PDB file of C-alpha atoms and ligand atoms in Angstrom:
ATOM      1  CA  MET A 953     -40.502 -68.878  44.618  1.00 53.00           C
ATOM      2  CA  THR A 954     -36.545 -68.604  44.959  1.00 57.00           C
ATOM      3  CA  GLU A 955     -34.083 -71.160  43.604  1.00 52.00           C
ATOM      4  CA  ASP A 956     -33.309 -71.740  47.615  1.00 59.00           C
ATOM      5  CA  ASP A 957     -36.828 -72.548  48.207  1.00 65.00           C
ATOM      6  CA  PHE A 958     -37.165 -75.283  45.710  1.00 72.00           C
ATOM      7  CA  PRO A 959     -37.146 -78.223  47.733  1.00 72.00           C
ATOM      8  CA  MET A 960     -35.836 -80.767  45.086  1.00 84.00           C
ATOM      9  CA  LYS A 961     -32.516 -81.600  44.233  1.00 90.00           C
ATOM     10  CA  TYR A 962     -32.774 -80.728  40.409  1.00 96.00           C
ATOM     11  CA  LYS A 963     -35.026 -77.764  38.842  1.00 96.00           C
ATOM     12  CA  ARG A 964     -33.968 -78.747  35.335  1.00 98.00           C
ATOM     13  CA  ILE A 965     -32.817 -82.188  34.183  1.00 98.00           C
ATOM     14  CA  LEU A 966     -31.731 -83.590  31.016  1.00 98.00           C
ATOM     15  CA  LEU A 967     -32.774 -87.354  30.533  1.00 98.00           C
ATOM     16  CA  LYS A 968     -31.040 -89.445  28.192  1.00 98.00           C
ATOM     17  CA  LEU A 969     -32.946 -92.833  26.953  1.00 98.00           C
ATOM     18  CA  SER A 970     -31.350 -95.255  24.381  1.00 95.00           C
ATOM     19  CA  GLY A 971     -33.378 -96.280  21.589  1.00 95.00           C
ATOM     20  CA  GLU A 972     -32.793-100.073  22.738  1.00 92.00           C
ATOM     21  CA  ALA A 973     -34.362 -99.554  26.321  1.00 91.00           C
ATOM     22  CA  LEU A 974     -37.587 -99.103  24.329  1.00 94.00           C
ATOM     23  CA  MET A 975     -37.404-102.400  22.616  1.00 95.00           C
ATOM     24  CA  GLY A 976     -38.541-104.266  26.437  1.00 91.00           C
ATOM     25  CA  SER A 977     -38.161-107.660  25.596  1.00 88.00           C
ATOM     26  CA  LYS A 978     -38.371-107.518  22.038  1.00 91.00           C
ATOM     27  CA  ASN A 979     -35.815-107.647  19.417  1.00 91.00           C
ATOM     28  CA  TYR A 980     -36.338-104.582  17.453  1.00 94.00           C
ATOM     29  CA  GLY A 981     -39.100-101.728  17.427  1.00 96.00           C
ATOM     30  CA  ILE A 982     -41.140-100.235  20.505  1.00 97.00           C
ATOM     31  CA  ASP A 983     -42.417-102.193  23.207  1.00 97.00           C
ATOM     32  CA  ALA A 984     -46.038-100.396  24.547  1.00 97.00           C
ATOM     33  CA  VAL A 985     -45.834-101.627  27.782  1.00 96.00           C
ATOM     34  CA  ARG A 986     -41.948-100.148  28.299  1.00 96.00           C
ATOM     35  CA  LEU A 987     -42.948 -97.082  26.710  1.00 97.00           C
ATOM     36  CA  GLU A 988     -46.066 -96.613  29.152  1.00 97.00           C
ATOM     37  CA  GLN A 989     -43.432 -97.366  31.986  1.00 97.00           C
ATOM     38  CA  TYR A 990     -41.099 -94.617  31.318  1.00 98.00           C
ATOM     39  CA  ALA A 991     -43.926 -92.029  30.841  1.00 98.00           C
ATOM     40  CA  ILE A 992     -45.232 -93.002  34.183  1.00 98.00           C
ATOM     41  CA  GLU A 993     -41.766 -92.640  35.545  1.00 98.00           C
ATOM     42  CA  ILE A 994     -41.364 -89.505  33.894  1.00 98.00           C
ATOM     43  CA  MET A 995     -44.868 -87.962  34.673  1.00 98.00           C
ATOM     44  CA  LYS A 996     -44.194 -88.623  38.489  1.00 98.00           C
ATOM     45  CA  VAL A 997     -40.956 -86.587  38.351  1.00 98.00           C
ATOM     46  CA  ARG A 998     -42.676 -83.918  36.212  1.00 98.00           C
ATOM     47  CA  GLU A 999     -45.139 -83.654  39.023  1.00 97.00           C
ATOM     48  CA  LEU A1000     -42.566 -82.904  41.439  1.00 96.00           C
ATOM     49  CA  GLY A1001     -42.236 -79.285  39.601  1.00 96.00           C
ATOM     50  CA  ILE A1002     -38.762 -80.588  38.108  1.00 98.00           C
ATOM     51  CA  GLU A1003     -38.331 -79.410  34.335  1.00 98.00           C
ATOM     52  CA  ILE A1004     -37.640 -82.270  31.872  1.00 98.00           C
ATOM     53  CA  ALA A1005     -35.863 -82.478  28.760  1.00 99.00           C
ATOM     54  CA  ILE A1006     -35.420 -85.687  26.956  1.00 99.00           C
ATOM     55  CA  VAL A1007     -33.135 -87.017  24.651  1.00 98.00           C
ATOM     56  CA  ILE A1008     -33.767 -90.444  22.912  1.00 97.00           C
ATOM     57  CA  GLY A1009     -31.863 -92.450  21.216  1.00 97.00           C
ATOM     58  CA  GLY A1010     -32.443 -94.648  18.156  1.00 97.00           C
ATOM     59  CA  GLY A1011     -30.814 -97.900  18.135  1.00 95.00           C
ATOM     60  CA  ASN A1012     -33.646-100.018  18.791  1.00 96.00           C
ATOM     61  CA  ILE A1013     -34.479 -99.163  14.753  1.00 96.00           C
ATOM     62  CA  PHE A1014     -31.700 -98.003  12.987  1.00 94.00           C
ATOM     63  CA  ARG A1015     -27.633 -97.194  13.911  1.00 92.00           C
ATOM     64  CA  GLY A1016     -25.478 -95.253  11.218  1.00 91.00           C
ATOM     65  CA  VAL A1017     -22.737 -98.152  12.140  1.00 89.00           C
ATOM     66  CA  GLN A1018     -24.703-100.748  10.739  1.00 87.00           C
ATOM     67  CA  ALA A1019     -25.383 -99.274   7.530  1.00 88.00           C
ATOM     68  CA  GLU A1020     -22.199-100.296   5.737  1.00 85.00           C
ATOM     69  CA  SER A1021     -22.533-103.730   6.295  1.00 88.00           C
ATOM     70  CA  SER A1022     -25.932-103.266   4.725  1.00 88.00           C
ATOM     71  CA  GLY A1023     -24.114-101.424   1.766  1.00 92.00           C
ATOM     72  CA  ILE A1024     -25.374 -97.912   2.745  1.00 95.00           C
ATOM     73  CA  ASP A1025     -22.970 -95.344   3.010  1.00 94.00           C
ATOM     74  CA  ARG A1026     -22.074 -93.955   6.304  1.00 94.00           C
ATOM     75  CA  VAL A1027     -23.664 -90.782   6.617  1.00 96.00           C
ATOM     76  CA  GLN A1028     -26.726 -91.757   4.858  1.00 96.00           C
ATOM     77  CA  GLY A1029     -26.880 -94.369   7.661  1.00 96.00           C
ATOM     78  CA  ASP A1030     -26.458 -91.714  10.455  1.00 97.00           C
ATOM     79  CA  TYR A1031     -29.243 -89.539   8.971  1.00 97.00           C
ATOM     80  CA  MET A1032     -31.539 -92.755   8.895  1.00 97.00           C
ATOM     81  CA  GLY A1033     -30.269 -93.112  12.742  1.00 97.00           C
ATOM     82  CA  MET A1034     -31.287 -89.466  13.191  1.00 98.00           C
ATOM     83  CA  LEU A1035     -34.718 -90.284  11.846  1.00 98.00           C
ATOM     84  CA  ALA A1036     -35.286 -93.174  13.774  1.00 98.00           C
ATOM     85  CA  THR A1037     -34.835 -91.056  17.141  1.00 98.00           C
ATOM     86  CA  VAL A1038     -37.609 -88.751  16.082  1.00 98.00           C
ATOM     87  CA  ILE A1039     -39.753 -91.623  15.474  1.00 98.00           C
ATOM     88  CA  ASN A1040     -39.162 -92.469  18.711  1.00 98.00           C
ATOM     89  CA  GLY A1041     -39.454 -89.189  20.290  1.00 98.00           C
ATOM     90  CA  MET A1042     -43.174 -89.243  18.143  1.00 98.00           C
ATOM     91  CA  ALA A1043     -43.664 -92.167  20.083  1.00 98.00           C
ATOM     92  CA  LEU A1044     -42.742 -90.838  23.662  1.00 98.00           C
ATOM     93  CA  GLN A1045     -44.391 -87.624  23.032  1.00 98.00           C
ATOM     94  CA  SER A1046     -47.549 -89.788  22.321  1.00 98.00           C
ATOM     95  CA  ALA A1047     -47.101 -91.647  25.902  1.00 98.00           C
ATOM     96  CA  LEU A1048     -46.700 -88.943  27.556  1.00 98.00           C
ATOM     97  CA  GLU A1049     -49.805 -87.009  26.359  1.00 98.00           C
ATOM     98  CA  GLN A1050     -51.721 -90.017  27.283  1.00 98.00           C
ATOM     99  CA  VAL A1051     -50.753 -89.575  30.991  1.00 98.00           C
ATOM    100  CA  GLY A1052     -51.991 -85.853  30.837  1.00 98.00           C
ATOM    101  CA  GLN A1053     -48.407 -84.562  30.459  1.00 98.00           C
ATOM    102  CA  TYR A1054     -47.701 -81.157  28.111  1.00 98.00           C
ATOM    103  CA  THR A1055     -45.010 -81.976  25.526  1.00 98.00           C
ATOM    104  CA  ARG A1056     -42.976 -80.629  22.631  1.00 98.00           C
ATOM    105  CA  LEU A1057     -40.816 -82.486  20.282  1.00 98.00           C
ATOM    106  CA  MET A1058     -37.928 -80.413  18.823  1.00 98.00           C
ATOM    107  CA  SER A1059     -35.842 -81.613  15.877  1.00 98.00           C
ATOM    108  CA  GLY A1060     -32.320 -81.306  15.007  1.00 98.00           C
ATOM    109  CA  ILE A1061     -33.483 -81.573  11.241  1.00 98.00           C
ATOM    110  CA  ALA A1062     -36.184 -79.354  10.042  1.00 97.00           C
ATOM    111  CA  MET A1063     -39.464 -81.399   9.674  1.00 97.00           C
ATOM    112  CA  GLU A1064     -42.353 -78.897  10.103  1.00 96.00           C
ATOM    113  CA  GLN A1065     -45.106 -80.995   9.871  1.00 97.00           C
ATOM    114  CA  VAL A1066     -44.181 -83.646  12.852  1.00 96.00           C
ATOM    115  CA  CYS A1067     -42.272 -81.264  15.434  1.00 97.00           C
ATOM    116  CA  GLU A1068     -40.815 -77.815  15.802  1.00 98.00           C
ATOM    117  CA  PRO A1069     -37.270 -77.318  14.692  1.00 98.00           C
ATOM    118  CA  PHE A1070     -34.694 -76.577  17.587  1.00 98.00           C
ATOM    119  CA  ILE A1071     -34.419 -73.396  18.731  1.00 98.00           C
ATOM    120  CA  ARG A1072     -32.843 -73.146  22.099  1.00 98.00           C
ATOM    121  CA  ARG A1073     -34.811 -70.137  23.284  1.00 98.00           C
ATOM    122  CA  ARG A1074     -37.702 -71.592  22.771  1.00 98.00           C
ATOM    123  CA  ALA A1075     -36.996 -74.775  24.106  1.00 98.00           C
ATOM    124  CA  ILE A1076     -36.139 -73.093  27.423  1.00 98.00           C
ATOM    125  CA  ARG A1077     -39.444 -71.237  27.225  1.00 98.00           C
ATOM    126  CA  HIS A1078     -41.342 -74.423  27.014  1.00 98.00           C
ATOM    127  CA  LEU A1079     -39.398 -75.895  29.758  1.00 98.00           C
ATOM    128  CA  GLU A1080     -40.157 -72.790  31.808  1.00 98.00           C
ATOM    129  CA  LYS A1081     -43.980 -73.265  31.173  1.00 98.00           C
ATOM    130  CA  GLY A1082     -43.802 -76.980  32.611  1.00 98.00           C
ATOM    131  CA  ARG A1083     -43.666 -78.748  29.177  1.00 98.00           C
ATOM    132  CA  ILE A1084     -41.691 -81.905  28.884  1.00 99.00           C
ATOM    133  CA  VAL A1085     -39.214 -81.005  25.575  1.00 99.00           C
ATOM    134  CA  ILE A1086     -37.917 -84.083  23.782  1.00 98.00           C
ATOM    135  CA  PHE A1087     -35.184 -83.696  21.450  1.00 98.00           C
ATOM    136  CA  GLY A1088     -35.028 -85.712  18.295  1.00 98.00           C
ATOM    137  CA  ALA A1089     -32.830 -86.364  15.430  1.00 98.00           C
ATOM    138  CA  GLY A1090     -29.829 -85.587  17.486  1.00 98.00           C
ATOM    139  CA  ILE A1091     -27.727 -82.771  16.852  1.00 98.00           C
ATOM    140  CA  GLY A1092     -28.290 -83.056  13.120  1.00 98.00           C
ATOM    141  CA  ASN A1093     -25.142 -83.942  12.334  1.00 98.00           C
ATOM    142  CA  PRO A1094     -23.738 -87.190  11.575  1.00 98.00           C
ATOM    143  CA  TYR A1095     -20.623 -88.965  12.958  1.00 96.00           C
ATOM    144  CA  PHE A1096     -22.321 -88.165  16.274  1.00 97.00           C
ATOM    145  CA  THR A1097     -24.620 -90.068  18.763  1.00 97.00           C
ATOM    146  CA  THR A1098     -27.451 -89.121  21.125  1.00 98.00           C
ATOM    147  CA  ASP A1099     -25.103 -89.497  23.807  1.00 98.00           C
ATOM    148  CA  SER A1100     -23.406 -86.326  22.478  1.00 98.00           C
ATOM    149  CA  THR A1101     -26.554 -84.682  22.015  1.00 98.00           C
ATOM    150  CA  ALA A1102     -27.759 -85.321  25.646  1.00 98.00           C
ATOM    151  CA  SER A1103     -24.493 -83.448  26.886  1.00 98.00           C
ATOM    152  CA  LEU A1104     -24.929 -80.643  24.086  1.00 98.00           C
ATOM    153  CA  ARG A1105     -28.349 -80.156  24.859  1.00 98.00           C
ATOM    154  CA  ALA A1106     -28.069 -80.072  28.495  1.00 98.00           C
ATOM    155  CA  ILE A1107     -25.551 -77.671  28.683  1.00 98.00           C
ATOM    156  CA  GLU A1108     -27.173 -75.206  25.782  1.00 98.00           C
ATOM    157  CA  ILE A1109     -30.521 -75.240  28.221  1.00 98.00           C
ATOM    158  CA  GLU A1110     -28.437 -75.037  31.303  1.00 98.00           C
ATOM    159  CA  ALA A1111     -29.690 -78.317  33.113  1.00 98.00           C
ATOM    160  CA  GLN A1112     -27.829 -79.066  36.210  1.00 98.00           C
ATOM    161  CA  VAL A1113     -27.642 -82.894  35.640  1.00 98.00           C
ATOM    162  CA  VAL A1114     -27.400 -85.507  32.616  1.00 98.00           C
ATOM    163  CA  LEU A1115     -29.514 -88.448  33.949  1.00 98.00           C
ATOM    164  CA  LYS A1116     -28.187 -91.595  31.649  1.00 98.00           C
ATOM    165  CA  GLY A1117     -31.014 -93.895  31.954  1.00 97.00           C
ATOM    166  CA  THR A1118     -29.562 -97.506  30.697  1.00 93.00           C
ATOM    167  CA  ARG A1119     -30.343-101.475  31.970  1.00 89.00           C
ATOM    168  CA  VAL A1120     -27.474-101.510  34.417  1.00 91.00           C
ATOM    169  CA  ASP A1121     -27.530 -99.487  37.898  1.00 94.00           C
ATOM    170  CA  GLY A1122     -24.277 -97.454  37.757  1.00 96.00           C
ATOM    171  CA  VAL A1123     -20.783 -97.567  36.237  1.00 97.00           C
ATOM    172  CA  TYR A1124     -18.563-100.564  37.184  1.00 96.00           C
ATOM    173  CA  SER A1125     -14.783-101.652  37.335  1.00 95.00           C
ATOM    174  CA  SER A1126     -15.446-104.016  34.615  1.00 92.00           C
ATOM    175  CA  ASP A1127     -18.663-105.597  32.475  1.00 88.00           C
ATOM    176  CA  PRO A1128     -20.872-106.833  35.168  1.00 87.00           C
ATOM    177  CA  GLU A1129     -22.723-108.868  32.852  1.00 84.00           C
ATOM    178  CA  LYS A1130     -19.397-110.867  31.888  1.00 90.00           C
ATOM    179  CA  ASN A1131     -17.313-110.507  35.751  1.00 91.00           C
ATOM    180  CA  PRO A1132     -19.344-111.321  38.532  1.00 91.00           C
ATOM    181  CA  ASP A1133     -16.559-109.407  40.922  1.00 93.00           C
ATOM    182  CA  ALA A1134     -17.089-106.183  38.961  1.00 94.00           C
ATOM    183  CA  GLU A1135     -17.453-103.231  41.823  1.00 95.00           C
ATOM    184  CA  ARG A1136     -19.936-100.693  41.361  1.00 96.00           C
ATOM    185  CA  PHE A1137     -19.075 -97.221  41.836  1.00 97.00           C
ATOM    186  CA  SER A1138     -21.854 -95.034  43.860  1.00 96.00           C
ATOM    187  CA  ARG A1139     -19.389 -91.949  42.723  1.00 97.00           C
ATOM    188  CA  ILE A1140     -16.450 -91.446  40.750  1.00 97.00           C
ATOM    189  CA  THR A1141     -14.670 -88.330  39.015  1.00 98.00           C
ATOM    190  CA  PHE A1142     -14.480 -87.763  35.413  1.00 98.00           C
ATOM    191  CA  GLN A1143     -10.699 -88.428  35.462  1.00 97.00           C
ATOM    192  CA  GLU A1144     -10.995 -91.477  37.430  1.00 97.00           C
ATOM    193  CA  VAL A1145     -13.248 -92.698  34.477  1.00 97.00           C
ATOM    194  CA  TYR A1146     -10.218 -91.775  31.908  1.00 96.00           C
ATOM    195  CA  GLU A1147      -7.696 -93.182  34.061  1.00 96.00           C
ATOM    196  CA  LYS A1148      -9.538 -96.748  34.598  1.00 95.00           C
ATOM    197  CA  GLY A1149     -10.905 -96.852  31.131  1.00 94.00           C
ATOM    198  CA  LEU A1150     -14.318 -97.223  31.927  1.00 95.00           C
ATOM    199  CA  ASN A1151     -17.073 -96.678  29.578  1.00 90.00           C
ATOM    200  CA  VAL A1152     -20.108 -94.342  30.613  1.00 94.00           C
ATOM    201  CA  MET A1153     -20.484 -92.395  27.194  1.00 96.00           C
ATOM    202  CA  ASP A1154     -18.624 -91.775  24.131  1.00 95.00           C
ATOM    203  CA  MET A1155     -15.644 -89.597  24.526  1.00 96.00           C
ATOM    204  CA  THR A1156     -17.090 -86.442  22.837  1.00 97.00           C
ATOM    205  CA  ALA A1157     -20.156 -86.579  24.848  1.00 98.00           C
ATOM    206  CA  PHE A1158     -18.082 -87.162  28.067  1.00 98.00           C
ATOM    207  CA  THR A1159     -15.744 -84.446  27.347  1.00 98.00           C
ATOM    208  CA  LEU A1160     -18.449 -82.062  26.868  1.00 98.00           C
ATOM    209  CA  CYS A1161     -19.474 -82.529  30.152  1.00 98.00           C
ATOM    210  CA  GLN A1162     -16.361 -82.640  32.072  1.00 98.00           C
ATOM    211  CA  GLU A1163     -15.403 -79.592  30.166  1.00 98.00           C
ATOM    212  CA  ASN A1164     -18.696 -77.893  31.533  1.00 98.00           C
ATOM    213  CA  LYS A1165     -18.845 -79.391  34.621  1.00 98.00           C
ATOM    214  CA  LEU A1166     -21.905 -81.188  34.090  1.00 98.00           C
ATOM    215  CA  PRO A1167     -22.604 -84.186  36.455  1.00 98.00           C
ATOM    216  CA  ILE A1168     -23.567 -87.389  35.004  1.00 98.00           C
ATOM    217  CA  ILE A1169     -25.728 -90.009  37.009  1.00 98.00           C
ATOM    218  CA  VAL A1170     -25.729 -93.556  35.143  1.00 98.00           C
ATOM    219  CA  PHE A1171     -28.849 -95.576  36.560  1.00 97.00           C
ATOM    220  CA  ASP A1172     -31.151 -98.162  35.525  1.00 96.00           C
ATOM    221  CA  MET A1173     -34.329 -96.649  34.292  1.00 96.00           C
ATOM    222  CA  ASN A1174     -36.009 -99.676  34.118  1.00 95.00           C
ATOM    223  CA  LYS A1175     -36.452-100.122  38.116  1.00 96.00           C
ATOM    224  CA  PRO A1176     -39.504 -98.127  38.630  1.00 97.00           C
ATOM    225  CA  GLY A1177     -38.909 -95.296  41.306  1.00 97.00           C
ATOM    226  CA  ASN A1178     -35.424 -94.709  40.365  1.00 98.00           C
ATOM    227  CA  LEU A1179     -35.868 -91.652  38.531  1.00 98.00           C
ATOM    228  CA  HIS A1180     -37.949 -90.228  41.050  1.00 97.00           C
ATOM    229  CA  GLN A1181     -35.343 -91.330  43.933  1.00 97.00           C
ATOM    230  CA  ILE A1182     -32.417 -89.560  41.872  1.00 97.00           C
ATOM    231  CA  VAL A1183     -34.520 -86.214  41.603  1.00 96.00           C
ATOM    232  CA  THR A1184     -35.303 -86.283  45.536  1.00 94.00           C
ATOM    233  CA  GLY A1185     -31.930 -86.698  46.439  1.00 93.00           C
ATOM    234  CA  ASN A1186     -31.207 -90.095  47.056  1.00 94.00           C
ATOM    235  CA  ASN A1187     -28.001 -92.071  46.207  1.00 94.00           C
ATOM    236  CA  VAL A1188     -28.945 -94.079  43.254  1.00 96.00           C
ATOM    237  CA  GLY A1189     -26.796 -95.198  40.404  1.00 97.00           C
ATOM    238  CA  THR A1190     -23.021 -93.913  39.825  1.00 98.00           C
ATOM    239  CA  LEU A1191     -22.866 -90.170  39.813  1.00 97.00           C
ATOM    240  CA  ILE A1192     -19.954 -88.669  38.154  1.00 98.00           C
ATOM    241  CA  THR A1193     -18.602 -85.067  38.756  1.00 97.00           C
TER     242      THR A1193
HETATM  243  N1  LIG B1292     -26.897 -90.226  15.065  1.00 61.91           N
HETATM  244  C1  LIG B1292     -26.270 -88.951  14.333  1.00 61.91           C
HETATM  245  N2  LIG B1292     -25.895 -87.775  14.780  1.00 61.91           N
HETATM  246  C2  LIG B1292     -26.672 -87.703  15.979  1.00 61.91           C
HETATM  247  C3  LIG B1292     -27.428 -88.493  16.571  1.00 61.91           C
HETATM  248  C4  LIG B1292     -27.310 -89.706  16.476  1.00 61.91           C
HETATM  249  O1  LIG B1292     -25.915 -89.288  13.365  1.00 61.91           O
HETATM  250  O2  LIG B1292     -26.638 -85.964  16.387  1.00 61.91           O
HETATM  251  C5  LIG B1292     -26.946 -91.438  14.466  1.00 61.91           C
HETATM  252  C6  LIG B1292     -26.242 -92.570  14.471  1.00 61.91           C
HETATM  253  O3  LIG B1292     -26.161 -92.982  13.225  1.00 61.91           O
HETATM  254  C7  LIG B1292     -26.542 -93.133  15.714  1.00 61.91           C
HETATM  255  C8  LIG B1292     -27.963 -93.416  15.301  1.00 61.91           C
HETATM  256  O4  LIG B1292     -28.402 -92.017  15.140  1.00 61.91           O
HETATM  257  O5  LIG B1292     -26.237 -94.621  15.710  1.00 61.91           O
HETATM  258  C9  LIG B1292     -29.188 -93.492  16.463  1.00 61.91           C
HETATM  259  O6  LIG B1292     -28.184 -93.075  17.749  1.00 61.91           O
HETATM  260  P1  LIG B1292     -27.933 -93.678  19.283  1.00 61.91           P
HETATM  261  O7  LIG B1292     -26.968 -94.933  18.568  1.00 61.91           O
HETATM  262  O8  LIG B1292     -26.974 -92.605  19.845  1.00 61.91           O
HETATM  263  O9  LIG B1292     -28.732 -94.390  19.778  1.00 61.91           O
HETATM  264  P2  LIG B1292     -29.104 -95.160  20.943  1.00 61.91           P
HETATM  265  O10 LIG B1292     -27.580 -96.128  21.078  1.00 61.91           O
HETATM  266  O11 LIG B1292     -29.043 -94.337  22.126  1.00 61.91           O
HETATM  267  O12 LIG B1292     -30.352 -96.002  21.109  1.00 61.91           O
END
């Protein structure tokens, strides 16, 4: 089958999930119901033949910036945050396996007893074989975020889009939880996001996408079917190009 015959909008995607989203209705940690829901949403997209890589955050367990207030050095805190993303990655891997998916967890920090190290060519090979690849431990360096990891890994594996799953249904002119008049954009350019000072991702992550012409879609991951809608070409969330 040539690329032109592939009926889906995307052949290879990178899905970014925040750690906080995994908390569901809890205040900390991983909510089993939410985890299963995500696994099912991802499975349905995989069944269309789409190659899926996932970057998962760690904010439900630990964030580097919160370390300093507990007397922990920032760099140490960032490594703790990276390890938190591996814990989430392991949970997601397990949930995906329970719904019959083949997966690989690759880490930006070597920990061979639990997962493979990130090796770009190997990651691409896994994707080609239909395995869902989860990237844990961020990029393996402090002072970065998992959004930056998502942008970087997406470029490295030549994904066609970064799908940023959040709890809001796109990019708004102001915070929709504070301002009822906030307007949602269905499509916006990178330049407009800068000019309007909108918050899509941190600047490092955002600039990487812009410079490499990698589109981003911000969407509500908690609404069942949304992920499927996007990959089948429906207009969901906000597309940034
Ligand atoms: N982190 C890091 N380098 C990376 C990725 C993550 O130092 O490449 C650390 C950082 O401290 C961050 C934490 O891991 O706060 C958890 O990631 P993030 O805050 O991006 O998770 P999310 O907000 O998506 O849950």
